[in-house]
Amino acid sequence: QVELAEFGGGSVQTGENLELSCVDSGYAYDGYCYAWFRQAPGKEREGVAAMDENGDTKYAKSVMGRFIISKHEYKSALYLQMENLKPEDTATYYCAAARPCPSYCSYGGCLDTEDYNYWGKGTQVTVSS
């Protein structure tokens, strides 16, 4: 059973940094691929960062160079380090996992919601100017 829970959301100013974490209480990180998504009010959920089974990563263009996805094996945790935050980064952020990881999600993972079958409940990030 995979249960994901996000932590670390909050309110920051433009240019500040924030780190989100996602804990899998059911823990089974082998054979999974992971991603962080976000959804702003009135907009569709979008993928921002993904990681495949081998640890290779992929990022949305809007966050490339500012966000880093990482995984801590022993703590059963997934992280999203967000730097130089902008007001347009304001959204609810979701952690997602896929098991099995689809073969086409190799080479960095996938950024489509349809590729993931486990989701956390989300954590709010608000960036003010």
Coordinates of N, CA and C in Angstrom, one line a residue:
Q1 N 0.8 -1.2 0.0 CA 0.0 0.0 0.0 C 0.9 1.2 0.0
V2 N 0.6 2.1 -0.9 CA 1.4 3.3 -1.0 C 0.6 4.5 -0.5
E3 N 1.1 5.2 0.5 CA 0.5 6.3 1.0 C 1.5 7.5 1.0
L4 N 1.2 8.5 0.3 CA 2.1 9.7 0.2 C 1.5 10.8 0.9
A5 N 2.4 11.6 1.6 CA 2.1 12.8 2.3 C 3.1 13.8 2.1
E6 N 2.7 15.0 1.7 CA 3.6 16.1 1.4 C 3.7 17.0 2.6
F7 N 4.9 17.6 2.8 CA 5.2 18.5 3.9 C 6.0 19.7 3.3
G8 N 6.0 20.8 4.0 CA 6.9 21.9 3.7 C 6.4 23.1 3.0
G9 N 5.1 23.0 2.7 CA 4.5 24.2 2.0 C 4.5 25.4 2.9
G10 N 4.2 26.6 2.3 CA 4.1 27.8 3.1 C 4.0 29.0 2.2
S11 N 4.2 30.1 2.9 CA 4.1 31.4 2.2 C 5.5 32.1 2.2
V12 N 6.0 32.5 1.0 CA 7.3 33.1 0.9 C 7.2 34.3 0.0
Q13 N 8.3 35.1 0.0 CA 8.4 36.2 -0.9 C 9.1 35.8 -2.2
T14 N 8.9 36.6 -3.2 CA 9.6 36.4 -4.5 C 11.1 36.3 -4.3
G15 N 11.7 35.3 -4.9 CA 13.2 35.2 -4.8 C 13.6 34.2 -3.6
E16 N 12.7 33.9 -2.8 CA 13.1 33.0 -1.7 C 13.0 31.6 -2.1
N17 N 13.5 30.7 -1.2 CA 13.6 29.3 -1.5 C 12.7 28.5 -0.5
L18 N 12.3 27.3 -0.9 CA 11.5 26.4 -0.1 C 11.7 25.0 -0.5
E19 N 11.7 24.1 0.4 CA 11.9 22.7 0.1 C 10.6 21.9 0.6
L20 N 10.1 21.1 -0.4 CA 9.0 20.3 -0.1 C 9.5 18.8 0.1
S21 N 8.8 18.1 1.0 CA 9.2 16.7 1.1 C 7.9 15.8 1.0
C22 N 8.1 14.6 0.6 CA 7.0 13.7 0.4 C 7.4 12.4 1.1
V23 N 6.6 11.9 2.0 CA 7.0 10.7 2.7 C 6.0 9.6 2.3
D24 N 6.5 8.4 2.0 CA 5.7 7.3 1.7 C 5.6 6.4 3.0
S25 N 4.5 6.4 3.6 CA 4.3 5.7 4.9 C 4.3 4.2 4.6
G26 N 4.0 3.8 3.4 CA 3.9 2.4 3.1 C 5.3 1.9 2.7
Y27 N 6.2 2.7 2.4 CA 7.5 2.6 1.8 C 7.7 1.4 0.9
A28 N 8.0 1.7 -0.3 CA 8.4 0.7 -1.3 C 9.0 1.4 -2.5
Y29 N 10.2 2.0 -2.3 CA 10.7 2.9 -3.3 C 11.3 2.2 -4.5
D30 N 11.6 0.9 -4.4 CA 12.1 0.2 -5.6 C 11.0 0.0 -6.6
G31 N 11.4 0.1 -7.8 CA 10.4 -0.1 -8.9 C 9.4 1.0 -9.1
Y32 N 9.6 2.1 -8.4 CA 8.7 3.2 -8.6 C 9.4 4.3 -9.4
C33 N 8.6 5.1 -10.1 CA 9.1 6.4 -10.5 C 8.2 7.5 -9.9
Y34 N 8.7 8.7 -9.7 CA 8.1 9.7 -8.9 C 8.0 11.0 -9.7
A35 N 7.1 11.9 -9.2 CA 7.1 13.2 -9.7 C 6.4 14.2 -8.8
W36 N 6.7 15.4 -9.0 CA 6.0 16.5 -8.3 C 5.1 17.2 -9.3
F37 N 3.9 17.5 -9.0 CA 2.9 18.2 -9.8 C 2.5 19.4 -9.0
R38 N 1.9 20.3 -9.7 CA 1.2 21.5 -9.0 C 0.0 21.9 -9.8
Q39 N -0.9 22.5 -9.0 CA -2.2 23.0 -9.6 C -2.5 24.3 -9.0
A40 N -2.6 25.3 -9.8 CA -3.1 26.6 -9.4 C -4.6 26.7 -9.6
P41 N -5.2 27.6 -8.9 CA -6.7 27.8 -9.0 C -7.1 28.1 -10.4
G42 N -8.1 27.3 -10.9 CA -8.6 27.5 -12.3 C -7.7 26.9 -13.4
K43 N -6.6 26.2 -13.0 CA -5.7 25.7 -14.0 C -5.6 24.2 -13.8
E44 N -5.1 23.5 -14.9 CA -5.0 22.1 -14.8 C -3.7 21.7 -14.0
R45 N -3.7 20.5 -13.5 CA -2.5 20.0 -12.8 C -1.4 19.8 -13.8
E46 N -0.2 20.3 -13.5 CA 0.9 20.2 -14.4 C 2.1 19.5 -13.7
G47 N 2.8 18.8 -14.4 CA 4.0 18.2 -13.9 C 5.2 19.1 -13.9
V48 N 5.9 19.2 -12.8 CA 7.1 20.1 -12.7 C 8.4 19.4 -12.6
A49 N 8.4 18.2 -12.0 CA 9.7 17.5 -11.9 C 9.4 16.0 -11.8
A50 N 10.2 15.2 -12.4 CA 10.0 13.8 -12.3 C 11.4 13.0 -12.2
M51 N 11.3 11.8 -11.6 CA 12.5 11.0 -11.5 C 12.1 9.6 -11.8
D52 N 12.9 8.9 -12.6 CA 12.7 7.5 -13.0 C 13.3 6.6 -12.0
E53 N 13.2 5.3 -12.3 CA 13.7 4.3 -11.3 C 15.2 4.4 -11.1
N54 N 15.9 4.9 -12.1 CA 17.4 4.9 -12.0 C 17.9 6.3 -11.4
G55 N 16.9 7.1 -11.1 CA 17.3 8.4 -10.5 C 17.5 9.5 -11.5
D56 N 17.3 9.2 -12.8 CA 17.4 10.3 -13.8 C 16.2 11.2 -13.7
T57 N 16.3 12.5 -14.0 CA 15.3 13.4 -13.8 C 14.9 14.2 -15.0
K58 N 13.7 14.8 -14.9 CA 13.2 15.6 -16.0 C 12.4 16.8 -15.4
Y59 N 12.4 17.9 -16.0 CA 11.8 19.1 -15.4 C 11.0 19.8 -16.5
A60 N 9.9 20.5 -16.0 CA 9.2 21.4 -16.9 C 10.0 22.6 -17.2
K61 N 9.9 23.2 -18.4 CA 10.7 24.3 -18.7 C 10.5 25.5 -17.8
S62 N 9.3 25.6 -17.2 CA 9.0 26.8 -16.3 C 9.8 26.7 -15.0
V63 N 10.4 25.6 -14.7 CA 11.1 25.4 -13.4 C 12.5 25.0 -13.6
M64 N 12.9 24.7 -14.8 CA 14.3 24.2 -15.1 C 15.3 25.2 -14.6
G65 N 16.3 24.7 -13.8 CA 17.3 25.6 -13.3 C 17.0 26.2 -11.9
R66 N 15.7 26.0 -11.5 CA 15.3 26.6 -10.2 C 14.8 25.5 -9.3
F67 N 14.3 24.4 -9.8 CA 13.8 23.3 -8.9 C 14.7 22.1 -9.1
I68 N 14.8 21.3 -8.0 CA 15.6 20.1 -8.0 C 14.8 19.0 -7.3
I69 N 14.6 17.9 -8.0 CA 13.9 16.7 -7.4 C 15.0 15.8 -6.9
S70 N 14.8 15.2 -5.7 CA 15.8 14.2 -5.2 C 15.0 13.2 -4.3
K71 N 15.7 12.2 -4.0 CA 15.2 11.1 -3.2 C 16.1 10.6 -2.2
H72 N 15.7 10.4 -1.0 CA 16.5 9.8 0.1 C 16.0 8.4 0.4
E73 N 16.8 7.5 0.0 CA 16.4 6.1 0.0 C 16.1 5.6 1.5
Y74 N 16.9 5.9 2.4 CA 16.7 5.4 3.7 C 15.6 6.1 4.5
K75 N 15.3 7.3 4.2 CA 14.3 8.0 4.9 C 12.9 7.9 4.2
S76 N 12.9 7.1 3.1 CA 11.6 6.9 2.3 C 11.0 8.3 1.9
A77 N 11.8 9.2 1.5 CA 11.4 10.5 1.2 C 11.8 11.0 -0.1
L78 N 10.9 11.8 -0.7 CA 11.2 12.5 -2.0 C 11.2 14.0 -1.7
Y79 N 12.0 14.7 -2.3 CA 12.1 16.1 -2.1 C 12.0 16.9 -3.3
L80 N 11.6 18.2 -3.1 CA 11.6 19.2 -4.2 C 12.2 20.5 -3.6
Q81 N 13.4 20.7 -4.0 CA 14.0 22.0 -3.6 C 13.7 23.0 -4.6
M82 N 13.1 24.1 -4.2 CA 12.6 25.2 -5.0 C 13.4 26.5 -4.7
E83 N 14.0 27.0 -5.7 CA 14.8 28.2 -5.5 C 14.3 29.4 -6.4
N84 N 14.6 30.6 -5.9 CA 14.2 31.8 -6.7 C 12.7 31.7 -7.1
L85 N 11.9 31.5 -6.1 CA 10.5 31.3 -6.3 C 9.8 32.6 -6.9
K86 N 8.8 32.4 -7.7 CA 8.1 33.5 -8.4 C 6.6 33.4 -8.1
P87 N 5.9 34.5 -8.2 CA 4.5 34.4 -7.9 C 3.7 33.4 -8.7
E88 N 4.2 33.1 -10.0 CA 3.6 32.1 -10.8 C 3.8 30.7 -10.3
D89 N 4.7 30.5 -9.3 CA 4.9 29.2 -8.8 C 3.8 28.9 -7.7
T90 N 3.0 29.9 -7.4 CA 1.9 29.7 -6.4 C 1.0 28.6 -6.9
A91 N 0.8 27.6 -6.0 CA -0.1 26.4 -6.4 C -0.1 25.5 -5.2
T92 N -1.0 24.5 -5.3 CA -0.9 23.3 -4.5 C 0.0 22.3 -5.1
Y93 N 1.0 21.8 -4.4 CA 2.0 20.9 -4.9 C 1.7 19.5 -4.4
Y94 N 1.7 18.5 -5.4 CA 1.4 17.2 -5.1 C 2.6 16.2 -5.4
C95 N 2.8 15.3 -4.6 CA 3.7 14.2 -4.8 C 3.0 13.1 -5.5
A96 N 3.6 12.4 -6.5 CA 2.9 11.3 -7.1 C 3.9 10.2 -7.4
A97 N 3.4 8.9 -7.4 CA 4.2 7.8 -7.6 C 3.6 6.8 -8.6
A98 N 4.3 6.1 -9.4 CA 3.8 5.1 -10.3 C 4.5 3.8 -10.1
R99 N 3.7 2.8 -9.9 CA 4.3 1.4 -9.8 C 3.3 0.5 -10.4
P100 N 3.8 -0.2 -11.4 CA 5.1 -0.2 -11.9 C 5.4 1.1 -12.7
C101 N 6.6 1.4 -12.8 CA 7.0 2.6 -13.6 C 6.9 2.3 -15.0
P102 N 6.0 3.0 -15.8 CA 5.9 2.6 -17.2 C 7.3 2.7 -18.0
S103 N 7.4 1.8 -18.9 CA 8.7 1.7 -19.6 C 9.0 3.0 -20.3
Y104 N 8.0 3.7 -20.8 CA 8.2 4.9 -21.5 C 8.6 6.1 -20.6
C105 N 8.6 5.8 -19.3 CA 9.0 6.9 -18.3 C 10.4 6.8 -18.0
S106 N 11.2 5.9 -18.6 CA 12.6 5.9 -18.4 C 13.2 7.2 -19.0
Y107 N 14.4 7.4 -18.8 CA 15.1 8.6 -19.2 C 14.6 9.8 -18.6
G108 N 14.3 9.8 -17.3 CA 13.9 11.0 -16.6 C 12.6 11.0 -15.9
G109 N 11.7 10.0 -16.3 CA 10.4 10.0 -15.7 C 9.4 10.7 -16.6
C110 N 8.2 10.7 -16.1 CA 7.0 11.3 -16.9 C 6.4 12.5 -16.2
L111 N 5.9 13.4 -16.9 CA 5.3 14.6 -16.3 C 3.8 14.7 -16.6
D112 N 3.2 13.6 -17.0 CA 1.7 13.5 -17.3 C 1.0 12.9 -16.1
T113 N -0.1 13.5 -15.7 CA -0.8 13.0 -14.5 C -1.3 11.5 -14.8
E114 N -1.6 11.2 -16.0 CA -2.2 9.9 -16.3 C -1.2 8.7 -16.1
D115 N 0.1 9.1 -15.9 CA 1.1 8.1 -15.7 C 1.3 7.7 -14.3
Y116 N 0.6 8.3 -13.4 CA 0.8 8.1 -11.9 C -0.5 7.5 -11.3
N117 N -0.3 6.5 -10.4 CA -1.5 5.9 -9.8 C -1.5 6.1 -8.3
Y118 N -0.6 6.8 -7.7 CA -0.6 7.1 -6.3 C -0.3 8.6 -6.1
W119 N -1.1 9.2 -5.3 CA -1.1 10.7 -5.1 C -1.2 11.1 -3.6
G120 N -0.4 12.1 -3.3 CA -0.6 12.7 -2.0 C -1.8 13.7 -2.0
K121 N -2.1 14.3 -0.9 CA -3.2 15.2 -0.8 C -2.8 16.7 -1.1
G122 N -1.5 16.9 -1.2 CA -1.0 18.3 -1.6 C -0.7 19.2 -0.4
T123 N 0.2 20.1 -0.8 CA 0.6 21.1 0.2 C 0.7 22.5 -0.6
Q124 N 0.2 23.5 0.1 CA 0.1 24.8 -0.6 C 1.4 25.6 -0.5
V125 N 1.7 26.2 -1.6 CA 2.9 27.1 -1.7 C 2.4 28.4 -2.3
T126 N 2.6 29.5 -1.5 CA 2.2 30.8 -2.0 C 3.4 31.7 -2.0
V127 N 3.6 32.3 -3.2 CA 4.7 33.2 -3.4 C 4.2 34.6 -3.7
S128 N 4.5 35.6 -2.8 CA 4.0 36.9 -3.0 C 5.1 37.8 -3.5
S129 N 4.7 38.8 -4.2 CA 5.7 39.8 -4.8 C 6.0 40.9 -3.8

